[in-house]
């Protein structure tokens, strides 16, 4: 299929065909270099003008930057070349010429603003340090899948076009489905729960979710990728154990398999989280936040945590941690409350010092309590009949959670904007490309 030699696999003494992009042409007079770049790195191609065929020199040096070329020739050792090797060409073929006016400079010498980069993502990802983010994202997903399989979880795919929302009405994107109102799904929540009652028992899904978030922030997207997990016969504490294991597996996979990418991103010692993550109750969390004195107004029981509160607590804790036992009122209808204190829920969040990464909890699996929960939150249980009905036919106790993949990438790599962690972001301003 692709039988070229990659730039960094060239071996001195052999004849090789390399193919890739013209990163740069350096003309020193009698001698000139074409720096060829492919996904593995760069290779110097040497042109000695007086000693080589004129046509060959003209083609090799006349080509515009970022054109795609295939070059065949002898690979030689050259200590002065950046990689210690260079290729002396016998033939140069231009496979795709590039316009001399580039919308951004993939060599990175000229900085481009984020919107320009996102408009020209193809060129943006020719920069090794940008490509590295997506190699790492891919490794995170690989490690997470492997971890899920190791704990006996089956990968599922659930519909993205749905009749009802699950996470609150205002965030829904409506669409028309053959003349009927439908929505883009905000979360696989109800489907993954239905599957713990099926023969599968323990499932995960990695897929897109859609939210009509009004706010345009550095950590919200209107289309994101979620890693969802749900398991029968576990409680919220065991679900947190799997959540913590997943996060550690992702960091370990990256530490082990992405050393070059971490180097490119300037990491000097990439720290994988160690030890058990602290589990603070919501009550302890607000006490600690209030004690930092960072907030203008003290938080009271029942308040959701504003961004400044998350940051103050994150700085205080100094690593990943869970917040458990949230007030029932600020958690969704599917989260179970404590029987001895219905104000308190078995919902939890996994926090990075900078932001929330995961929400989850023990679910209400008892039919009557579930339907009562719908009514308490002002939802019509009739609309969710396809879901509640299955709770009449043997729904085991279960718990689960969901990560936002982009937030995981963003916090792992210290990216300032969530858009850096997604190829083609969807936000209030951006619907194309
Ligand atoms: P929640 O709504 O908290 O929970 O979402 C789970 C995680 O997904 C990420 N996330 C987002 N990332 C980027 N842009 C967004 N607009 C966005 N919205 C959410 C966050 C968040 O922590 N069904 C529950 C999960 C469960 O209980 O299993 C849910 O969707 O990292």
Coordinates of C-alpha atoms and ligand atoms in Angstrom, one line a residue:
X1 CA 0.0 0.0 0.0
X2 CA 2.3 2.7 1.3
X3 CA 5.8 1.4 0.5
X4 CA 7.7 4.6 0.9
X5 CA 10.4 4.9 3.5
X6 CA 9.5 7.3 6.3
X7 CA 11.7 10.3 6.9
X8 CA 13.0 9.0 10.2
X9 CA 13.4 5.4 9.0
X10 CA 15.9 6.2 6.2
X11 CA 19.1 4.1 6.5
X12 CA 22.5 5.3 5.3
X13 CA 23.8 3.3 2.3
X14 CA 20.4 2.4 1.0
X15 CA 18.3 3.7 -1.8
X16 CA 15.0 5.0 -0.6
X17 CA 11.8 6.7 -1.8
X18 CA 10.4 9.2 0.6
X19 CA 7.2 11.2 0.2
X20 CA 5.8 14.1 2.1
X21 CA 5.5 17.8 2.3
X22 CA 8.1 20.4 1.4
X23 CA 8.7 21.9 4.8
X24 CA 11.4 24.4 3.7
X25 CA 13.8 25.1 0.8
X26 CA 17.2 26.4 1.9
X27 CA 19.3 27.7 -1.0
X28 CA 22.9 28.4 -0.2
X29 CA 24.1 29.0 -3.8
X30 CA 25.9 26.1 -5.2
X31 CA 24.2 23.8 -2.8
X32 CA 20.5 23.8 -1.7
X33 CA 18.4 21.7 0.6
X34 CA 14.8 20.7 0.4
X35 CA 13.5 19.7 3.9
X36 CA 10.9 17.0 3.5
X37 CA 8.4 16.4 6.3
X38 CA 6.2 13.4 6.8
X39 CA 4.3 12.1 9.9
X40 CA 7.5 10.7 11.4
X41 CA 9.7 13.8 11.1
X42 CA 12.0 15.5 8.6
X43 CA 14.7 14.5 6.1
X44 CA 17.2 16.7 4.3
X45 CA 17.3 16.3 0.5
X46 CA 20.6 17.7 -1.0
X47 CA 20.8 19.4 -4.4
X48 CA 24.3 20.1 -5.8
X49 CA 23.4 22.4 -8.6
X50 CA 26.5 21.9 -10.8
X51 CA 26.7 18.2 -10.5
X52 CA 23.0 17.3 -11.0
X53 CA 20.7 17.2 -13.9
X54 CA 19.2 20.7 -14.4
X55 CA 15.6 19.4 -14.7
X56 CA 15.9 17.6 -11.4
X57 CA 17.3 20.7 -9.6
X58 CA 14.7 22.9 -11.2
X59 CA 11.8 20.6 -10.1
X60 CA 13.2 20.0 -6.6
X61 CA 14.0 23.7 -5.8
X62 CA 11.2 25.3 -7.8
X63 CA 8.4 23.6 -5.9
X64 CA 6.4 25.7 -3.4
X65 CA 6.4 25.1 0.3
X66 CA 3.9 22.6 1.5
X67 CA 3.6 20.9 -1.9
X68 CA 3.6 17.1 -1.8
X69 CA 6.6 15.4 -3.4
X70 CA 8.1 11.9 -3.7
X71 CA 11.9 11.7 -3.9
X72 CA 14.1 8.7 -4.7
X73 CA 17.8 8.6 -4.1
X74 CA 20.7 7.4 -2.0
X75 CA 20.7 8.0 1.7
X76 CA 24.0 9.1 3.1
X77 CA 25.5 10.0 6.4
X78 CA 25.9 13.7 7.0
X79 CA 26.8 14.9 10.5
X80 CA 25.8 18.5 9.7
X81 CA 22.2 17.5 8.7
X82 CA 19.7 17.8 11.6
X83 CA 19.0 14.1 11.6
X84 CA 22.6 13.0 10.7
X85 CA 21.4 11.8 7.3
X86 CA 20.6 13.3 3.9
X87 CA 19.1 11.9 0.7
X88 CA 20.8 12.6 -2.7
X89 CA 18.0 12.5 -5.2
X90 CA 17.9 10.7 -8.5
X91 CA 14.3 11.7 -9.1
X92 CA 11.8 14.2 -7.7
X93 CA 8.1 14.0 -8.5
X94 CA 5.6 16.7 -7.5
X95 CA 2.4 14.9 -6.5
X96 CA 0.4 18.0 -5.5
X97 CA 1.6 21.6 -5.9
X98 CA 0.7 24.0 -3.1
X99 CA -0.5 27.6 -3.6
X100 CA 2.4 29.9 -2.6
X101 CA -0.1 32.0 -0.6
X102 CA -0.6 29.8 2.5
X103 CA -3.4 30.8 5.0
X104 CA -1.0 29.8 7.8
X105 CA 2.6 28.8 8.2
X106 CA 2.9 25.1 9.2
X107 CA 6.6 25.6 10.1
X108 CA 5.3 27.6 13.0
X109 CA 7.6 30.5 12.3
X110 CA 4.7 32.9 11.9
X111 CA 2.1 32.5 14.7
X112 CA -1.6 32.2 13.7
X113 CA -4.6 33.1 15.8
X114 CA -6.9 30.2 16.9
X115 CA -9.8 31.0 14.5
X116 CA -7.3 31.0 11.5
X117 CA -5.9 27.7 12.7
X118 CA -9.4 26.2 13.1
X119 CA -10.4 27.4 9.7
X120 CA -7.3 25.7 8.2
X121 CA -7.1 22.6 10.5
X122 CA -5.5 20.5 7.8
X123 CA -2.5 22.8 7.7
X124 CA -2.5 23.4 11.4
X125 CA -2.1 19.7 12.0
X126 CA 1.0 19.6 9.9
X127 CA 2.7 21.3 12.9
X128 CA 4.2 18.4 14.9
X129 CA 3.2 19.9 18.3
X130 CA -0.5 20.2 17.2
X131 CA -0.5 16.8 15.7
X132 CA 0.9 15.5 19.0
X133 CA -2.3 16.6 20.8
X134 CA -4.4 14.3 18.6
X135 CA -1.9 11.4 18.8
X136 CA -2.3 11.7 22.6
X137 CA -6.0 11.9 22.4
X138 CA -6.0 8.7 20.3
X139 CA -3.8 7.0 22.9
X140 CA -6.1 8.1 25.7
X141 CA -9.1 6.5 23.9
X142 CA -7.0 3.3 23.2
X143 CA -6.0 3.0 26.9
X144 CA -9.5 3.7 28.1
X145 CA -11.0 1.0 25.8
X146 CA -8.4 -1.5 26.9
X147 CA -9.1 -0.7 30.6
X148 CA -12.8 -1.1 30.1
X149 CA -12.3 -4.4 28.5
X150 CA -10.1 -5.5 31.4
X151 CA -12.9 -4.8 33.8
X152 CA -15.4 -6.8 31.7
X153 CA -17.2 -3.9 30.1
X154 CA -18.8 -4.2 26.6
X155 CA -18.6 -1.3 24.2
X156 CA -22.0 -0.1 22.9
X157 CA -23.3 2.5 20.5
X158 CA -26.6 4.2 21.2
X159 CA -28.8 6.6 19.1
X160 CA -27.9 10.2 18.8
X161 CA -31.3 11.2 17.4
X162 CA -33.8 11.0 20.3
X163 CA -37.3 11.9 21.2
X164 CA -36.6 13.3 24.7
X165 CA -33.7 15.0 26.5
X166 CA -32.1 13.7 29.7
X167 CA -30.0 16.5 31.2
X168 CA -32.3 19.5 31.1
X169 CA -34.6 21.0 28.5
X170 CA -32.7 24.2 27.7
X171 CA -29.7 22.5 26.3
X172 CA -31.4 20.5 23.5
X173 CA -30.9 21.0 19.8
X174 CA -34.2 20.3 18.1
X175 CA -34.3 18.7 14.7
X176 CA -37.1 17.5 12.4
X177 CA -37.4 13.8 12.1
X178 CA -39.8 13.0 9.2
X179 CA -42.1 15.8 10.2
X180 CA -41.9 14.9 13.9
X181 CA -39.9 16.9 16.6
X182 CA -36.8 15.2 17.7
X183 CA -33.5 16.2 19.4
X184 CA -29.8 15.5 19.2
X185 CA -28.9 13.5 22.2
X186 CA -27.2 15.2 25.2
X187 CA -26.0 12.0 26.8
X188 CA -26.4 8.2 26.4
X189 CA -27.6 8.2 30.0
X190 CA -30.9 6.4 29.6
X191 CA -29.7 4.0 27.0
X192 CA -26.7 2.9 29.0
X193 CA -28.9 2.4 32.1
X194 CA -31.3 0.3 30.0
X195 CA -28.4 -1.9 29.0
X196 CA -27.3 -2.7 32.6
X197 CA -30.7 -4.4 32.9
X198 CA -30.1 -6.3 29.7
X199 CA -27.8 -9.4 29.5
X200 CA -24.8 -7.1 29.0
X201 CA -24.8 -5.8 32.6
X202 CA -21.6 -3.6 32.3
X203 CA -21.2 -1.3 29.3
X204 CA -19.3 1.7 28.0
X205 CA -19.7 4.1 25.1
X206 CA -17.4 6.6 23.5
X207 CA -19.4 8.9 21.3
X208 CA -20.6 12.4 20.5
X209 CA -23.1 14.4 22.7
X210 CA -24.8 17.6 21.7
X211 CA -25.6 20.5 24.0
X212 CA -27.0 23.9 23.1
X213 CA -24.9 25.5 25.8
X214 CA -25.5 29.2 25.7
X215 CA -22.2 30.2 27.1
X216 CA -19.2 30.5 24.9
X217 CA -16.4 29.5 27.3
X218 CA -12.9 28.0 27.1
X219 CA -14.2 24.8 28.5
X220 CA -17.6 24.2 26.8
X221 CA -18.4 22.8 23.4
X222 CA -21.7 22.4 21.7
X223 CA -20.6 19.0 20.4
X224 CA -18.3 17.0 22.6
X225 CA -17.2 13.4 23.0
X226 CA -18.2 11.5 26.1
X227 CA -16.8 8.4 27.7
X228 CA -19.8 6.8 29.4
X229 CA -19.7 3.9 31.8
X230 CA -22.5 2.0 33.5
X231 CA -22.5 -1.2 35.5
X232 CA -25.1 -3.4 37.2
X233 CA -24.5 -4.6 40.8
X234 CA -22.1 -1.8 41.8
X235 CA -22.7 1.2 44.0
X236 CA -21.4 4.7 43.6
X237 CA -18.2 3.9 45.5
X238 CA -17.3 1.1 43.2
X239 CA -18.2 3.2 40.2
X240 CA -15.7 5.8 41.5
X241 CA -13.1 3.1 41.7
X242 CA -13.6 2.3 38.0
X243 CA -13.6 6.0 37.2
X244 CA -10.3 6.5 39.0
X245 CA -8.8 3.4 37.3
X246 CA -9.9 4.8 33.9
X247 CA -8.2 8.1 34.5
X248 CA -5.0 6.5 35.7
X249 CA -5.0 4.1 32.7
X250 CA -5.3 7.1 30.3
X251 CA -2.3 8.9 32.0
X252 CA -0.2 5.7 32.1
X253 CA -0.9 4.9 28.4
X254 CA 0.2 8.4 27.4
X255 CA 3.3 8.3 29.7
X256 CA 4.3 5.0 28.1
X257 CA 3.4 5.4 24.5
X258 CA 3.6 9.1 23.8
X259 CA 7.1 10.1 24.9
X260 CA 7.9 11.9 21.6
X261 CA 4.6 13.7 21.6
X262 CA 5.1 14.8 25.3
X263 CA 8.6 16.0 24.3
X264 CA 7.2 18.0 21.4
X265 CA 4.7 19.7 23.8
X266 CA 7.5 20.6 26.1
X267 CA 6.8 18.2 28.9
X268 CA 9.8 17.7 31.2
X269 CA 8.6 14.8 33.4
X270 CA 4.9 14.0 32.8
X271 CA 3.3 13.1 36.1
X272 CA 0.7 10.3 36.2
X273 CA -1.7 10.7 39.2
X274 CA -0.8 8.4 42.1
X275 CA -2.4 7.3 45.2
X276 CA -6.1 7.2 46.0
X277 CA -8.0 10.3 45.0
X278 CA -9.5 12.1 48.0
X279 CA -13.3 11.7 48.3
X280 CA -14.8 14.8 49.9
X281 CA -18.5 15.1 50.6
X282 CA -20.2 18.1 49.2
X283 CA -20.5 19.5 52.7
X284 CA -16.8 19.2 53.4
X285 CA -16.2 20.7 50.0
X286 CA -18.2 23.9 50.7
X287 CA -16.6 24.2 54.1
X288 CA -13.1 24.0 52.6
X289 CA -14.0 26.5 49.8
X290 CA -15.4 29.0 52.3
X291 CA -12.2 28.5 54.5
X292 CA -10.0 29.5 51.5
X293 CA -11.5 33.0 51.6
X294 CA -11.2 33.2 47.8
X295 CA -14.9 33.8 47.2
X296 CA -16.7 37.2 47.7
X297 CA -19.7 35.4 49.1
X298 CA -19.7 32.4 51.3
X299 CA -21.4 29.3 49.8
X300 CA -24.4 27.8 51.6
X301 CA -25.6 24.2 51.5
X302 CA -27.6 23.7 48.3
X303 CA -25.5 26.0 46.1
X304 CA -24.0 24.6 42.9
X305 CA -20.2 25.2 42.8
X306 CA -19.3 28.2 40.7
X307 CA -16.1 28.1 38.6
X308 CA -14.1 30.2 41.2
X309 CA -15.2 27.8 43.9
X310 CA -13.9 24.8 41.8
X311 CA -10.6 26.6 41.3
X312 CA -10.2 27.6 44.9
X313 CA -10.9 24.0 46.1
X314 CA -8.7 22.6 43.3
X315 CA -5.8 24.7 44.4
X316 CA -6.4 23.6 48.0
X317 CA -6.5 19.9 47.2
X318 CA -3.8 20.1 44.6
X319 CA -4.7 17.0 42.6
X320 CA -7.7 15.0 41.3
X321 CA -10.4 14.4 43.8
X322 CA -14.1 13.4 44.1
X323 CA -17.0 15.4 45.5
X324 CA -19.7 13.0 46.8
X325 CA -23.1 13.2 48.5
X326 CA -24.5 16.2 46.6
X327 CA -27.8 17.8 47.4
X328 CA -30.5 15.9 45.6
X329 CA -32.0 19.0 44.2
X330 CA -29.0 19.9 42.0
X331 CA -28.6 16.3 40.7
X332 CA -30.7 14.8 37.9
X333 CA -33.8 12.6 38.4
X334 CA -31.9 9.3 37.7
X335 CA -29.5 9.7 40.7
X336 CA -30.5 7.8 43.8
X337 CA -31.0 9.6 47.1
X338 CA -30.1 8.3 50.5
X339 CA -33.1 6.5 52.0
X340 CA -32.4 8.0 55.5
X341 CA -31.9 11.5 54.1
X342 CA -33.7 12.2 50.8
X343 CA -32.1 15.7 50.6
X344 CA -28.8 13.9 50.0
X345 CA -28.0 12.1 46.7
X346 CA -25.5 9.4 45.8
X347 CA -24.2 11.5 42.9
X348 CA -20.5 12.4 42.6
X349 CA -18.2 14.5 40.4
X350 CA -14.5 13.8 39.6
X351 CA -12.6 17.0 39.7
X352 CA -9.3 18.1 38.2
X353 CA -7.9 21.1 40.1
X354 CA -9.0 23.3 37.2
X355 CA -12.4 21.9 36.4
X356 CA -15.0 19.2 36.6
X357 CA -14.2 16.1 34.5
X358 CA -16.9 13.6 35.3
X359 CA -20.4 13.4 36.8
X360 CA -21.8 10.1 38.0
X361 CA -23.6 8.3 40.7
X362 CA -25.7 5.5 42.0
X363 CA -28.9 5.3 40.0
X364 CA -32.5 5.0 41.2
X365 CA -33.4 1.4 40.0
X366 CA -36.7 1.1 41.9
X367 CA -39.7 1.9 39.6
X368 CA -41.9 3.8 42.1
X369 CA -39.0 6.0 43.4
X370 CA -37.9 6.7 39.8
X371 CA -41.3 7.9 38.7
X372 CA -41.6 10.0 41.9
X373 CA -38.2 11.5 41.1
X374 CA -39.5 12.6 37.6
X375 CA -42.5 14.3 39.1
X376 CA -40.4 16.1 41.7
X377 CA -38.2 17.5 39.0
X378 CA -41.2 18.7 37.0
X379 CA -40.8 16.1 34.2
X380 CA -43.5 14.0 32.7
X381 CA -42.8 10.3 33.3
X382 CA -45.1 9.4 30.3
X383 CA -42.6 10.9 27.9
X384 CA -40.0 8.5 29.3
X385 CA -42.2 5.5 29.2
X386 CA -39.7 3.5 27.0
X387 CA -37.2 3.9 29.8
X388 CA -39.3 3.6 33.0
X389 CA -41.2 0.6 31.7
X390 CA -38.0 -1.5 31.7
X391 CA -37.7 -0.8 35.4
X392 CA -40.7 -2.9 36.0
X393 CA -39.1 -6.0 34.6
X394 CA -36.0 -6.5 36.8
X395 CA -33.6 -3.6 36.8
X396 CA -30.6 -4.4 39.0
X397 CA -29.0 -1.8 41.3
X398 CA -26.4 0.1 39.2
X399 CA -24.1 3.1 39.0
X400 CA -22.0 4.8 36.4
X401 CA -20.5 8.1 35.2
X402 CA -19.3 10.1 32.1
X403 CA -16.1 12.0 31.2
X404 CA -15.8 14.7 28.7
X405 CA -12.9 13.5 26.5
X406 CA -11.9 17.1 25.5
X407 CA -11.7 18.1 29.2
X408 CA -9.6 15.1 29.9
X409 CA -7.1 16.0 27.1
X410 CA -7.2 19.7 28.0
X411 CA -6.4 19.1 31.7
X412 CA -3.9 16.4 31.0
X413 CA -1.9 18.6 28.6
X414 CA -2.6 22.0 30.3
X415 CA -4.3 23.4 27.2
X416 CA -5.8 26.8 27.8
X417 CA -8.9 26.3 25.5
X418 CA -11.0 23.2 25.0
X419 CA -11.0 23.9 21.3
X420 CA -7.4 22.9 21.1
X421 CA -8.5 19.3 22.0
X422 CA -11.0 18.8 19.2
X423 CA -10.3 18.7 15.5
X424 CA -13.3 20.7 14.3
X425 CA -15.0 22.4 17.3
X426 CA -18.7 23.3 17.4
X427 CA -19.3 26.5 19.4
X428 CA -21.6 29.5 19.2
X429 CA -19.6 30.9 16.3
X430 CA -18.4 27.8 14.6
X431 CA -20.4 25.4 12.4
X432 CA -17.9 24.9 9.6
X433 CA -15.5 23.3 8.9
Ligands
LIG1 P1 -22.6 15.8 32.7 O1 -23.7 16.7 32.1 O2 -22.0 16.4 34.0 O3 -23.2 14.4 33.1 O4 -21.5 15.6 31.7 C1 -20.4 14.7 32.0 C2 -19.1 15.3 31.6 O5 -19.1 15.7 30.3 C3 -18.3 16.9 30.1 N1 -19.2 17.9 29.4 C4 -18.8 18.8 28.5 N2 -17.6 19.0 27.9 C5 -17.5 19.9 27.0 N3 -18.5 20.7 26.6 C6 -19.7 20.6 27.2 N4 -20.8 21.3 26.8 C7 -19.9 19.5 28.2 N5 -21.0 19.1 28.9 C8 -20.5 18.1 29.6 C9 -17.8 17.3 31.4 C10 -18.8 16.6 32.4 O6 -18.3 16.4 33.6 N6 -25.4 11.7 32.2 C11 -24.4 12.3 33.0 C12 -23.3 11.4 33.4 C13 -23.6 10.2 34.3 O7 -24.2 10.5 35.3 O8 -23.2 9.1 33.9 C14 -23.9 13.6 32.3 O9 -24.1 13.8 31.1 O10 -16.5 16.8 31.6

